[in-house]
Coordinates of C-alpha atoms in Angstrom, one line a residue:
X263 CA -95.3 104.3 -90.2
X264 CA -94.5 108.0 -89.5
X265 CA -95.3 110.6 -92.1
X266 CA -96.9 114.0 -92.7
X267 CA -100.6 114.6 -92.7
X268 CA -101.1 118.2 -93.9
X269 CA -99.1 120.3 -91.3
X270 CA -99.3 117.6 -88.7
X271 CA -97.1 114.6 -88.0
X272 CA -98.7 111.2 -88.6
X273 CA -97.5 108.6 -86.1
X274 CA -99.7 105.7 -86.8
X275 CA -102.5 104.8 -89.3
X276 CA -104.6 101.7 -89.7
X277 CA -107.3 101.1 -92.2
X278 CA -110.1 98.6 -91.6
X279 CA -111.4 100.0 -88.3
X280 CA -115.2 100.1 -88.4
X281 CA -118.1 101.8 -86.6
X282 CA -121.2 99.6 -86.2
X283 CA -124.4 101.5 -86.3
X284 CA -127.7 100.3 -84.9
X285 CA -129.7 99.6 -88.0
X286 CA -130.8 96.0 -87.5
X287 CA -134.4 96.7 -88.4
X288 CA -133.5 98.0 -91.9
X289 CA -131.6 96.6 -94.8
X290 CA -129.0 99.3 -94.7
X291 CA -125.4 98.7 -94.0
X292 CA -124.6 98.6 -90.3
X293 CA -120.9 99.1 -90.6
X294 CA -118.9 102.2 -91.5
X295 CA -115.3 101.6 -92.6
X296 CA -112.6 104.0 -91.6
X297 CA -109.0 104.8 -90.5
X298 CA -107.7 105.1 -87.0
X299 CA -104.7 107.4 -86.6
X300 CA -102.4 108.8 -84.0
X301 CA -101.1 112.3 -84.9
X302 CA -99.1 115.0 -83.2
X303 CA -100.7 118.4 -83.5
X304 CA -99.0 121.4 -81.8
X305 CA -97.0 119.1 -79.6
X306 CA -100.0 117.1 -78.5
X307 CA -100.8 113.5 -79.4
X308 CA -104.3 112.8 -80.5
X309 CA -106.2 109.6 -81.4
X310 CA -108.5 110.2 -84.4
X311 CA -110.9 108.1 -86.4
X312 CA -112.3 109.2 -89.8
X313 CA -114.5 107.3 -92.3
X314 CA -113.2 106.1 -95.7
X315 CA -114.2 108.6 -98.3
X316 CA -115.8 108.0 -101.7
X317 CA -116.4 104.6 -103.1
X318 CA -114.1 103.0 -100.4
X319 CA -117.1 103.3 -98.0
X320 CA -119.1 100.9 -100.1
X321 CA -116.4 98.5 -101.2
X322 CA -113.4 98.8 -98.9
X323 CA -110.3 97.2 -100.1
X324 CA -108.2 95.0 -97.8
X325 CA -104.9 96.8 -97.1
X326 CA -102.0 95.6 -95.0
X327 CA -99.6 98.4 -94.3
X328 CA -95.9 97.8 -94.2
X329 CA -94.1 98.9 -91.1
X330 CA -91.8 101.5 -92.8
X331 CA -93.6 103.6 -95.4
X332 CA -92.3 106.5 -97.3
X333 CA -93.5 110.1 -96.9
X334 CA -96.7 110.8 -98.8
X335 CA -98.2 107.4 -98.5
X336 CA -97.4 103.9 -97.3
X337 CA -96.8 101.3 -100.0
X338 CA -99.4 98.7 -99.3
X339 CA -100.4 95.3 -100.6
X340 CA -103.9 95.2 -101.9
X341 CA -105.8 91.9 -101.9
X342 CA -108.9 91.9 -104.0
X343 CA -109.7 88.2 -104.2
X344 CA -112.6 86.9 -106.3
X345 CA -114.7 83.9 -105.6
X346 CA -114.2 82.0 -108.8
X347 CA -111.4 80.9 -109.1
X348 CA -108.7 83.6 -109.0
X349 CA -108.1 83.9 -105.3
X350 CA -105.1 86.1 -105.2
X351 CA -104.7 89.3 -107.2
X352 CA -101.8 91.1 -105.5
X353 CA -100.5 94.5 -106.6
X354 CA -98.9 97.5 -104.9
X355 CA -100.9 100.7 -104.7
X356 CA -100.6 104.0 -103.0
X357 CA -103.2 104.8 -100.4
X358 CA -104.3 108.4 -100.5
X359 CA -105.1 109.6 -97.0
X360 CA -108.4 111.2 -96.3
X361 CA -108.4 114.7 -95.2
X362 CA -108.9 115.4 -91.5
X363 CA -112.4 115.6 -90.3
X364 CA -114.2 117.8 -87.8
X365 CA -114.9 117.0 -84.2
X366 CA -117.4 114.3 -83.3
X367 CA -120.7 114.7 -85.0
X368 CA -123.6 112.4 -85.8
X369 CA -126.1 113.5 -88.4
X370 CA -128.8 111.6 -90.3
X371 CA -127.6 108.3 -88.9
X372 CA -124.0 108.7 -90.1
X373 CA -120.8 109.3 -88.1
X374 CA -118.3 111.9 -88.8
X375 CA -114.7 111.7 -87.5
X376 CA -113.8 112.1 -83.9
X377 CA -110.7 113.0 -82.1
X378 CA -109.4 112.5 -78.5
X379 CA -106.1 113.8 -77.0
X380 CA -104.3 110.8 -75.5
X381 CA -103.7 112.9 -72.4
X382 CA -107.5 112.9 -72.0
X383 CA -107.8 109.1 -72.4
X384 CA -109.0 107.5 -69.1
X385 CA -109.4 103.9 -69.9
X386 CA -109.9 101.4 -72.7
X387 CA -111.7 98.1 -72.7
X388 CA -111.2 95.3 -75.1
X389 CA -114.4 93.2 -75.7
X390 CA -115.6 90.6 -78.1
X391 CA -118.5 91.0 -80.5
X392 CA -121.1 88.2 -80.5
X393 CA -119.5 86.6 -83.6
X394 CA -116.0 86.7 -82.2
X395 CA -114.7 90.0 -83.6
X396 CA -112.6 92.1 -81.3
X397 CA -113.5 95.7 -80.6
X398 CA -112.3 98.4 -78.3
X399 CA -114.1 101.0 -76.2
X400 CA -112.3 104.1 -75.2
X401 CA -113.4 106.4 -72.4
X402 CA -112.3 110.0 -71.8
X403 CA -111.5 111.5 -68.5
X404 CA -114.8 113.2 -68.6
X405 CA -116.5 109.8 -68.5
X406 CA -117.8 109.8 -72.0
X407 CA -117.2 106.7 -74.1
X408 CA -116.3 107.0 -77.8
X409 CA -118.1 104.8 -80.3
X410 CA -116.7 101.2 -80.2
X411 CA -114.0 100.6 -82.7
X412 CA -114.2 97.3 -84.5
X413 CA -110.9 96.0 -85.9
X414 CA -112.0 93.9 -88.8
X415 CA -108.5 93.3 -90.0
X416 CA -106.6 93.3 -86.7
X417 CA -104.2 96.1 -85.7
X418 CA -104.9 96.5 -82.0
X419 CA -101.3 95.4 -81.2
X420 CA -99.8 98.1 -83.4
X421 CA -102.2 100.7 -82.1
X422 CA -101.4 100.0 -78.5
X423 CA -97.7 100.0 -79.2
X424 CA -98.0 103.4 -80.8
X425 CA -100.1 104.7 -77.9
X426 CA -97.5 103.6 -75.4
X427 CA -95.1 106.2 -76.8
X428 CA -97.3 108.8 -75.0
X429 CA -99.1 107.0 -72.2
X430 CA -98.8 104.0 -69.9
X431 CA -101.5 101.4 -70.0
X432 CA -102.0 99.5 -66.7
X433 CA -104.3 96.5 -66.4
X434 CA -107.2 96.8 -63.9
X435 CA -106.8 94.4 -60.9
X436 CA -110.5 93.5 -61.1
X437 CA -111.1 93.3 -64.8
X438 CA -108.6 91.7 -67.1
X439 CA -110.0 93.4 -70.2
X440 CA -110.0 96.9 -68.7
X441 CA -106.8 99.2 -68.9
X442 CA -106.3 102.5 -67.3
X443 CA -104.2 105.2 -69.0
X444 CA -101.6 107.2 -67.1
X445 CA -98.9 109.7 -68.2
X446 CA -95.4 108.3 -68.5
X447 CA -93.3 108.4 -65.4
X448 CA -89.7 107.3 -64.8
X449 CA -90.6 103.7 -64.3
X450 CA -93.2 103.3 -67.0
X451 CA -90.7 103.2 -69.8
X452 CA -89.4 99.9 -68.6
X453 CA -92.7 98.2 -69.1
X454 CA -92.8 97.1 -72.7
X455 CA -96.1 96.7 -74.6
X456 CA -95.4 93.0 -75.1
X457 CA -95.5 92.4 -71.3
X458 CA -99.2 93.3 -71.3
X459 CA -100.1 89.9 -73.0
X460 CA -103.2 91.4 -74.3
X461 CA -103.7 92.3 -77.9
X462 CA -102.6 89.2 -79.6
X463 CA -105.5 89.4 -82.0
X464 CA -104.1 90.2 -85.4
X465 CA -106.1 87.6 -87.2
X466 CA -108.7 86.9 -84.5
X467 CA -111.7 88.1 -86.5
X468 CA -111.3 86.0 -89.6
X469 CA -113.9 83.4 -88.9
X470 CA -116.4 86.1 -87.8
X471 CA -115.7 88.0 -91.1
X472 CA -116.1 84.5 -92.8
X473 CA -119.6 84.5 -91.1
X474 CA -120.6 88.0 -92.1
X475 CA -118.8 89.4 -95.1
X476 CA -118.8 88.5 -98.7
X477 CA -116.2 86.2 -100.2
X478 CA -114.4 89.2 -101.6
X479 CA -113.1 89.9 -98.1
X480 CA -113.1 86.4 -96.7
X481 CA -112.0 83.2 -98.5
X482 CA -109.2 84.8 -100.4
X483 CA -108.1 86.8 -97.4
X484 CA -107.8 83.7 -95.2
X485 CA -104.6 82.6 -97.0
X486 CA -103.2 86.1 -97.2
X487 CA -103.5 87.8 -93.8
X488 CA -100.2 89.2 -92.9
X489 CA -100.1 88.4 -89.2
X490 CA -102.7 85.7 -88.9
X491 CA -102.4 83.6 -85.7
X492 CA -98.8 84.9 -85.2
X493 CA -99.4 85.4 -81.5
X494 CA -101.1 82.0 -81.0
X495 CA -98.2 80.3 -82.8
X496 CA -95.3 81.9 -81.0
X497 CA -93.0 79.5 -79.2
X498 CA -92.8 80.0 -75.4
X499 CA -89.3 81.6 -75.8
X500 CA -90.8 84.6 -77.6
X501 CA -91.5 87.9 -75.8
X502 CA -95.3 87.4 -75.8
X503 CA -94.9 84.1 -73.9
X504 CA -91.9 84.9 -71.9
X505 CA -91.7 85.8 -68.2
X506 CA -92.3 89.4 -67.1
X507 CA -89.7 91.1 -65.0
X508 CA -89.5 90.3 -61.4
X509 CA -92.4 91.6 -59.4
X510 CA -94.3 92.6 -62.5
X511 CA -97.1 90.1 -63.2
X512 CA -99.3 90.8 -66.2
X513 CA -102.8 89.3 -66.0
X514 CA -103.6 86.2 -68.0
X515 CA -106.5 87.0 -70.2
X516 CA -108.9 84.9 -72.1
X517 CA -107.0 85.5 -75.3
X518 CA -103.6 84.3 -74.1
X519 CA -102.6 81.1 -75.8
X520 CA -100.6 78.4 -74.1
X521 CA -97.2 77.8 -75.4
X522 CA -96.4 74.7 -77.4
X523 CA -93.4 72.3 -77.6
X524 CA -90.9 73.5 -80.2
X525 CA -90.0 70.5 -82.1
X526 CA -86.3 70.0 -83.0
X527 CA -86.2 66.5 -84.2
X528 CA -82.7 65.3 -83.5
X529 CA -83.2 61.9 -85.1
X530 CA -83.0 61.2 -88.8
X531 CA -86.3 60.2 -90.2
X532 CA -84.8 57.8 -92.7
X533 CA -85.8 57.3 -96.3
X534 CA -89.4 58.0 -97.3
X535 CA -91.2 54.8 -98.6
X536 CA -92.5 54.9 -102.1
X537 CA -96.3 54.6 -102.2
X538 CA -98.6 53.8 -105.0
X539 CA -102.4 54.0 -105.2
X540 CA -104.6 51.0 -105.8
X541 CA -107.8 50.3 -107.6
X542 CA -111.1 51.8 -106.5
X543 CA -113.8 49.9 -104.8
X544 CA -116.0 48.5 -107.6
X545 CA -117.9 45.6 -106.1
X546 CA -120.1 46.5 -103.2
X547 CA -122.3 43.4 -103.1
X548 CA -119.4 41.1 -102.2
X549 CA -119.2 42.9 -98.8
X550 CA -122.9 42.3 -97.9
X551 CA -124.3 39.2 -96.3
X552 CA -127.7 37.8 -97.0
X553 CA -129.5 40.4 -94.9
X554 CA -127.5 43.3 -96.3
X555 CA -125.0 43.8 -93.5
X556 CA -121.5 44.9 -94.3
X557 CA -119.4 41.9 -93.4
X558 CA -116.0 43.7 -93.0
X559 CA -116.2 47.5 -92.6
X560 CA -112.5 47.7 -92.1
X561 CA -111.6 46.1 -95.4
X562 CA -114.1 48.4 -97.1
X563 CA -112.4 51.4 -95.5
X564 CA -108.9 50.2 -96.5
X565 CA -110.0 49.7 -100.1
X566 CA -111.5 53.2 -100.1
X567 CA -108.4 54.7 -98.7
X568 CA -106.2 52.9 -101.2
X569 CA -108.1 53.7 -104.3
X570 CA -111.4 55.5 -103.7
X571 CA -114.8 54.4 -105.0
X572 CA -116.2 54.2 -108.5
X573 CA -118.8 56.9 -109.1
X574 CA -121.9 54.6 -109.3
X575 CA -121.2 53.2 -105.8
X576 CA -120.5 56.5 -104.1
X577 CA -124.2 57.3 -103.4
X578 CA -124.5 54.1 -101.3
X579 CA -121.0 53.9 -99.7
X580 CA -120.8 57.5 -98.7
X581 CA -123.9 57.1 -96.5
X582 CA -121.9 54.5 -94.4
X583 CA -118.7 56.6 -94.3
X584 CA -120.6 59.6 -93.0
X585 CA -122.7 57.7 -90.4
X586 CA -126.1 57.9 -92.1
X587 CA -126.2 54.1 -92.1
X588 CA -124.6 52.0 -89.4
X589 CA -122.1 49.5 -90.8
X590 CA -124.0 46.6 -89.1
X591 CA -127.4 47.6 -90.3
X592 CA -129.5 45.2 -92.4
X593 CA -131.2 46.3 -95.6
X594 CA -134.6 46.3 -93.8
X595 CA -133.2 48.5 -91.0
X596 CA -131.9 50.9 -93.5
X597 CA -135.3 51.3 -95.1
X598 CA -136.7 52.1 -91.6
X599 CA -133.8 54.6 -91.1
X600 CA -134.7 56.4 -94.3
X601 CA -138.3 56.6 -93.4
X602 CA -137.6 58.0 -89.9
X603 CA -134.9 60.4 -91.1
X604 CA -137.2 61.6 -93.9
X605 CA -139.9 62.5 -91.4
X606 CA -137.4 64.2 -89.1
X607 CA -136.0 66.2 -91.9
X608 CA -139.3 67.6 -93.1
X609 CA -140.4 68.4 -89.6
X610 CA -137.3 70.6 -89.3
X611 CA -137.8 72.1 -92.8
X612 CA -141.4 73.1 -91.9
X613 CA -140.1 75.0 -89.0
X614 CA -138.3 77.6 -91.1
X615 CA -140.8 77.4 -94.1
X616 CA -143.6 78.3 -91.8
X617 CA -142.0 81.5 -90.4
X618 CA -143.8 84.5 -91.7
X619 CA -142.1 87.6 -93.0
X620 CA -143.4 89.5 -89.9
X621 CA -141.9 86.9 -87.6
X622 CA -138.6 86.9 -89.5
X623 CA -138.3 90.7 -89.2
X624 CA -138.2 90.1 -85.4
X625 CA -135.6 87.3 -85.7
X626 CA -132.4 88.9 -86.8
X627 CA -130.4 85.7 -86.5
X628 CA -132.6 83.7 -88.8
X629 CA -132.8 86.6 -91.2
X630 CA -129.0 86.8 -91.2
X631 CA -128.6 83.1 -91.9
X632 CA -131.1 83.3 -94.8
X633 CA -129.3 86.2 -96.3
X634 CA -125.9 84.5 -96.1
X635 CA -127.3 81.3 -97.6
X636 CA -129.0 83.0 -100.5
X637 CA -125.8 84.9 -101.4
X638 CA -123.6 81.8 -101.2
X639 CA -126.0 79.5 -103.0
X640 CA -125.8 81.8 -106.0
X641 CA -122.0 81.4 -106.3
X642 CA -121.3 77.8 -105.2
X643 CA -119.9 75.5 -107.9
X644 CA -121.9 77.3 -110.6
X645 CA -119.6 75.8 -113.2
X646 CA -120.9 72.3 -112.3
X647 CA -124.0 71.4 -114.5
X648 CA -125.9 70.4 -111.4
X649 CA -125.8 74.0 -110.1
X650 CA -125.3 76.0 -113.3
X651 CA -127.8 78.3 -114.9
X652 CA -130.7 80.3 -113.6
X653 CA -133.7 78.8 -111.9
X654 CA -131.8 75.6 -111.4
X655 CA -133.6 73.1 -109.1
X656 CA -130.2 72.1 -107.7
X657 CA -129.8 75.6 -106.2
X658 CA -133.2 75.3 -104.5
X659 CA -132.1 72.1 -102.9
X660 CA -128.8 73.6 -101.8
X661 CA -130.7 76.5 -100.2
X662 CA -133.3 74.3 -98.5
X663 CA -130.8 71.9 -97.0
X664 CA -128.7 74.6 -95.6
X665 CA -131.7 76.4 -94.1
X666 CA -132.8 73.2 -92.5
X667 CA -129.4 72.6 -91.1
X668 CA -129.9 75.9 -89.2
X669 CA -132.9 74.4 -87.6
X670 CA -130.9 71.2 -86.8
X671 CA -128.0 73.1 -85.3
X672 CA -129.2 76.6 -84.5
X673 CA -126.3 77.3 -82.1
X674 CA -123.9 77.0 -85.1
X675 CA -126.4 78.0 -87.8
X676 CA -124.9 78.8 -91.1
X677 CA -121.3 79.9 -91.7
X678 CA -119.9 80.6 -95.1
X679 CA -118.1 77.6 -96.4
X680 CA -120.8 75.1 -95.5
X681 CA -122.3 75.5 -99.0
X682 CA -118.9 74.2 -100.3
X683 CA -119.2 71.2 -98.1
X684 CA -122.8 70.4 -99.1
X685 CA -122.5 70.8 -102.9
X686 CA -120.5 67.6 -103.5
X687 CA -122.8 65.6 -101.2
X688 CA -125.9 66.9 -103.0
X689 CA -124.3 66.2 -106.4
X690 CA -123.5 62.6 -105.5
X691 CA -126.7 61.6 -103.6
X692 CA -129.1 63.6 -105.9
X693 CA -131.4 63.5 -102.9
X694 CA -132.4 66.3 -100.5
X695 CA -132.9 64.2 -97.4
X696 CA -129.9 62.0 -97.8
X697 CA -127.6 64.9 -98.6
X698 CA -128.8 66.6 -95.4
X699 CA -128.0 63.7 -93.2
X700 CA -124.6 63.2 -94.9
X701 CA -123.9 66.8 -94.2
X702 CA -124.7 66.4 -90.5
X703 CA -122.2 63.5 -90.5
X704 CA -119.6 65.5 -92.3
X705 CA -120.1 68.4 -89.9
X706 CA -119.5 66.1 -87.0
X707 CA -116.0 65.9 -88.3
X708 CA -115.4 69.6 -89.1
X709 CA -118.0 71.7 -87.2
X710 CA -115.3 73.0 -84.8
X711 CA -113.6 74.6 -87.8
X712 CA -116.5 77.0 -88.0
X713 CA -117.0 77.9 -84.4
X714 CA -116.3 81.5 -83.5
X715 CA -113.6 80.6 -80.9
X716 CA -111.4 79.4 -83.8
X717 CA -109.6 77.1 -81.3
X718 CA -109.8 74.1 -83.6
X719 CA -108.2 76.0 -86.4
X720 CA -105.5 77.3 -84.2
X721 CA -104.9 73.8 -82.9
X722 CA -104.6 72.4 -86.4
X723 CA -102.1 75.0 -87.5
X724 CA -100.1 74.2 -84.4
X725 CA -100.2 70.5 -85.2
X726 CA -99.2 71.2 -88.8
X727 CA -96.3 73.3 -87.6
X728 CA -95.2 70.4 -85.4
X729 CA -95.3 67.9 -88.3
X730 CA -93.5 70.2 -90.7
X731 CA -90.8 71.1 -88.1
X732 CA -90.1 67.3 -87.7
X733 CA -90.3 66.6 -91.4
X734 CA -88.3 69.5 -92.8
X735 CA -86.6 71.9 -90.3
X736 CA -84.8 73.8 -93.0
X737 CA -88.1 74.7 -94.7
X738 CA -89.6 75.7 -91.4
X739 CA -86.6 77.9 -90.6
X740 CA -86.9 79.6 -94.0
X741 CA -90.6 80.2 -93.6
X742 CA -89.9 81.6 -90.1
X743 CA -87.2 83.9 -91.6
X744 CA -89.8 85.3 -94.0
X745 CA -92.4 85.8 -91.3
X746 CA -94.4 82.9 -92.7
X747 CA -93.8 80.3 -90.0
X748 CA -97.5 80.5 -88.8
X749 CA -98.5 78.7 -92.0
X750 CA -101.5 81.1 -92.2
X751 CA -101.7 80.4 -96.0
X752 CA -102.8 76.9 -95.1
X753 CA -105.9 78.1 -93.3
X754 CA -108.3 77.7 -96.2
X755 CA -106.9 74.2 -96.9
X756 CA -107.8 73.0 -93.5
X757 CA -111.0 74.9 -93.1
X758 CA -113.0 73.2 -95.9
X759 CA -110.7 70.3 -96.6
X760 CA -109.0 71.6 -99.8
X761 CA -112.4 72.2 -101.6
X762 CA -110.9 75.2 -103.4
X763 CA -107.5 73.7 -104.1
X764 CA -108.5 70.7 -106.4
X765 CA -111.0 70.2 -109.2
X766 CA -114.6 69.1 -108.2
X767 CA -114.1 65.5 -109.3
X768 CA -110.8 65.3 -107.3
X769 CA -112.6 66.5 -104.2
X770 CA -115.0 63.6 -104.4
X771 CA -112.0 61.2 -104.4
X772 CA -110.1 63.1 -101.7
X773 CA -113.0 63.4 -99.2
X774 CA -113.9 59.8 -99.3
X775 CA -110.3 58.9 -98.5
X776 CA -110.3 61.4 -95.6
X777 CA -113.6 60.0 -94.2
X778 CA -112.0 56.6 -93.7
X779 CA -109.8 58.2 -91.0
X780 CA -106.9 56.0 -92.2
X781 CA -104.1 56.0 -91.4
X782 CA -104.9 58.6 -88.8
X783 CA -107.5 61.3 -88.1
X784 CA -105.1 64.0 -89.1
X785 CA -104.3 62.8 -92.6
X786 CA -105.5 66.1 -94.0
X787 CA -102.5 67.7 -92.2
X788 CA -100.1 65.3 -93.9
X789 CA -101.6 66.4 -97.2
X790 CA -100.6 69.9 -96.3
X791 CA -97.1 68.8 -95.5
X792 CA -96.9 67.0 -98.8
X793 CA -97.9 70.1 -100.7
X794 CA -95.5 72.3 -98.9
X795 CA -92.6 69.9 -99.2
X796 CA -93.3 69.6 -102.9
X797 CA -92.8 73.4 -103.2
X798 CA -89.7 73.7 -101.0
X799 CA -87.4 74.1 -104.0
X800 CA -89.4 76.9 -105.4
X801 CA -89.9 78.6 -102.1
X802 CA -86.3 78.4 -100.9
X803 CA -84.5 78.5 -104.3
X804 CA -86.3 81.5 -105.6
X805 CA -85.7 83.5 -102.4
X806 CA -89.3 84.5 -101.9
X807 CA -90.3 87.1 -99.4
X808 CA -93.5 87.0 -97.3
X809 CA -95.9 88.4 -100.0
X810 CA -94.5 86.3 -102.8
X811 CA -94.8 83.1 -100.6
X812 CA -98.5 83.8 -100.1
X813 CA -98.9 84.6 -103.8
X814 CA -97.2 81.4 -104.9
X815 CA -99.2 79.2 -102.5
X816 CA -102.4 80.8 -103.7
X817 CA -101.6 80.2 -107.3
X818 CA -101.3 76.4 -106.6
X819 CA -105.0 76.0 -106.5
X820 CA -106.4 73.8 -109.3
X821 CA -102.8 73.0 -110.4
X822 CA -102.0 70.2 -107.9
X823 CA -102.0 66.5 -108.8
X824 CA -104.2 64.8 -106.2
X825 CA -102.8 61.3 -106.7
X826 CA -99.2 62.5 -106.2
X827 CA -100.1 64.5 -103.1
X828 CA -101.9 61.6 -101.5
X829 CA -99.1 59.2 -102.2
X830 CA -96.5 61.7 -100.8
X831 CA -98.7 62.2 -97.7
X832 CA -98.9 58.5 -97.0
X833 CA -95.2 58.2 -97.6
X834 CA -94.6 60.9 -95.0
X835 CA -96.8 59.1 -92.5
X836 CA -94.8 55.9 -93.0
X837 CA -91.5 57.7 -92.8
X838 CA -92.4 59.3 -89.5
X839 CA -94.0 56.2 -88.1
X840 CA -90.8 54.2 -88.6
X841 CA -88.7 56.7 -86.7
X842 CA -87.6 55.4 -83.3
X843 CA -87.0 58.8 -81.8
X844 CA -90.0 60.7 -83.1
X845 CA -91.0 63.4 -80.6
X846 CA -94.0 62.5 -78.5
X847 CA -96.0 65.6 -79.6
X848 CA -95.6 64.5 -83.2
X849 CA -96.7 61.0 -82.3
X850 CA -99.8 62.4 -80.7
X851 CA -100.7 64.2 -83.9
X852 CA -100.2 61.1 -85.9
X853 CA -102.2 58.9 -83.5
X854 CA -99.1 56.8 -82.7
X855 CA -98.9 57.5 -79.0
X856 CA -101.5 57.3 -76.3
X857 CA -100.7 57.7 -72.6
X858 CA -101.0 54.2 -71.0
X859 CA -103.3 55.5 -68.2
X860 CA -105.9 56.9 -70.6
X861 CA -106.0 54.6 -73.6
X862 CA -109.8 54.6 -73.9
X863 CA -110.4 58.2 -73.0
X864 CA -107.6 60.1 -74.9
X865 CA -108.9 62.3 -77.7
X866 CA -105.9 61.4 -79.6
X867 CA -106.8 57.7 -79.7
X868 CA -107.5 56.2 -83.1
X869 CA -110.9 54.6 -83.8
X870 CA -110.9 51.0 -82.9
X871 CA -111.8 50.1 -86.5
X872 CA -108.2 51.2 -87.5
X873 CA -106.5 49.0 -85.0
X874 CA -106.5 46.0 -87.3
X875 CA -104.8 48.0 -90.0
X876 CA -102.2 49.4 -87.7
X877 CA -101.3 46.0 -86.3
X878 CA -100.2 44.7 -89.7
X879 CA -97.1 46.7 -89.8
X880 CA -94.6 43.8 -89.9
X881 CA -96.1 42.6 -93.1
X882 CA -94.2 45.2 -95.0
X883 CA -91.1 45.0 -92.8
X884 CA -91.6 48.4 -91.2
X885 CA -89.8 49.1 -88.0
X886 CA -92.0 49.7 -84.9
X887 CA -91.9 53.2 -83.6
X888 CA -90.3 53.5 -80.2
X889 CA -91.7 56.5 -78.2
X890 CA -89.2 58.7 -76.4
X891 CA -91.5 58.5 -73.3
X892 CA -90.9 55.1 -71.6
X893 CA -94.4 55.2 -70.1
X894 CA -96.1 55.6 -73.5
X895 CA -98.1 52.9 -75.3
X896 CA -96.5 52.5 -78.7
X897 CA -98.5 51.8 -81.9
X898 CA -96.8 50.1 -84.8
X899 CA -96.8 51.9 -88.2
X900 CA -99.5 50.7 -90.6
X901 CA -99.5 48.7 -93.7
X902 CA -102.1 48.8 -96.3
X903 CA -103.8 46.2 -98.6

């Protein structure tokens, strides 16, 4: 990443580093995009920031710089994804560097560039913005802090590595996020940057960008970020998780991720069973007793898992699958539930409807939620007749339900992507109140996907890695060799349950299958495995590199056959469940293994309503899975009606 900038030597450059201005009381932009650079001028290393020039300030592109660029400009990959439906438009461009700016200046509310000799750097502090984005505060030896640098697209790891060519960064013994800068001495060179265990944040700000920024820099970007979650997904043998040299103990910070078991499945999985789909549930009345109770919820779920639900019945059955109605409720009790829930909904709706403009001006959080919702509503499933056209009442309902959800769960509020989850519910129920309570049931299953910590998404990517490693080690090895082993391109799949990968009608069928939680709570991960395995020939045979892998995966959206994917995913489950030497960690992901001492409390336990299904394994002649841990409680593989 070295080059020439005018007469000076460019050591490091990173685009996507922002300054945040204090303009919350206005409608003006509060972020200024720019470049962070390390340059050598007259034998002295300087850290410089300068804003993006021209139109780039208003519409910054998303650039990911290659490690080794040529003089005169780095060849970069430009991602400019649209919302509908072309997610990946990838082309190579030459980034023209902005000319150097003058020393720090702030005029008329706008920042100019600033520069600091690294020899004058006293400390740096890594902190976290309220929405989860990492930023860095640098302080000079004169005690003056520079404006906080917000790394919207990661890059702190590379910046710190470049800085360590000139200074040594030592962690403070009293503050794990504070680092003091020292000149290099004879012993400092032996301490590598990786031993600091700090800036493993290359993709840490994605969900916060998902909260704040338009889809042009979010949804498409989720599946294309170069180093997304790489640190969190490193096996314990890698440098970032390895032991530091003797006597040198780096602090454990809040961003360190625990290592995970690297699966090397020594046992053969055996042949994959052939699975076929069944007929959809088409007779609801036969499962109701004289008072309207569902007589056998488990059979209903099995039928839904096997074949889905015919469209006229979805409006009723979905309310059971999503917890709006208890399975054992009578018809009279359900009428009472509707009356109570309707009153509760409109009480919450009145809360935000009654907020005056003056009040809202003093409530930046509510104002931010409303702004995001209004933007997203205008571009959610507009090709569907229920939401198409201007002044469509369906858009008003979409807006009102999402605003009311902010009142229901103000801690989470609204995050981009929730409109994608609500639209099918509103389309099916055709009812404002019922769609709201179905959304709350759906969010009970996936709300952790949208939390700013991103721990749930990291965990799911780890679990997906475990499954794929056991299923197809060769494919995993190839993805690793192309720097794609983190499976970052699956992020969008898992975040909103494939909403953007299949046509709208297919999503209705897919979601009702996933809501049954059969054969396990992580069936959505098996769907990802099925898709990746179906593409192994194309991925390995065509000798793709990192960028072309991402491009190929992105281009699968709206081209996959849902029935085939679901059959393959179920076959993968049965194939793994029949393996006698399946690693315990994989069994845990599949819900096949629960420690005997905590059967009832384990978060990996399957819901009791699936136990009957799982206990029928011998009906199809499947071999019971024998866990490798002798103290484990085995669960037999399932059969299906």
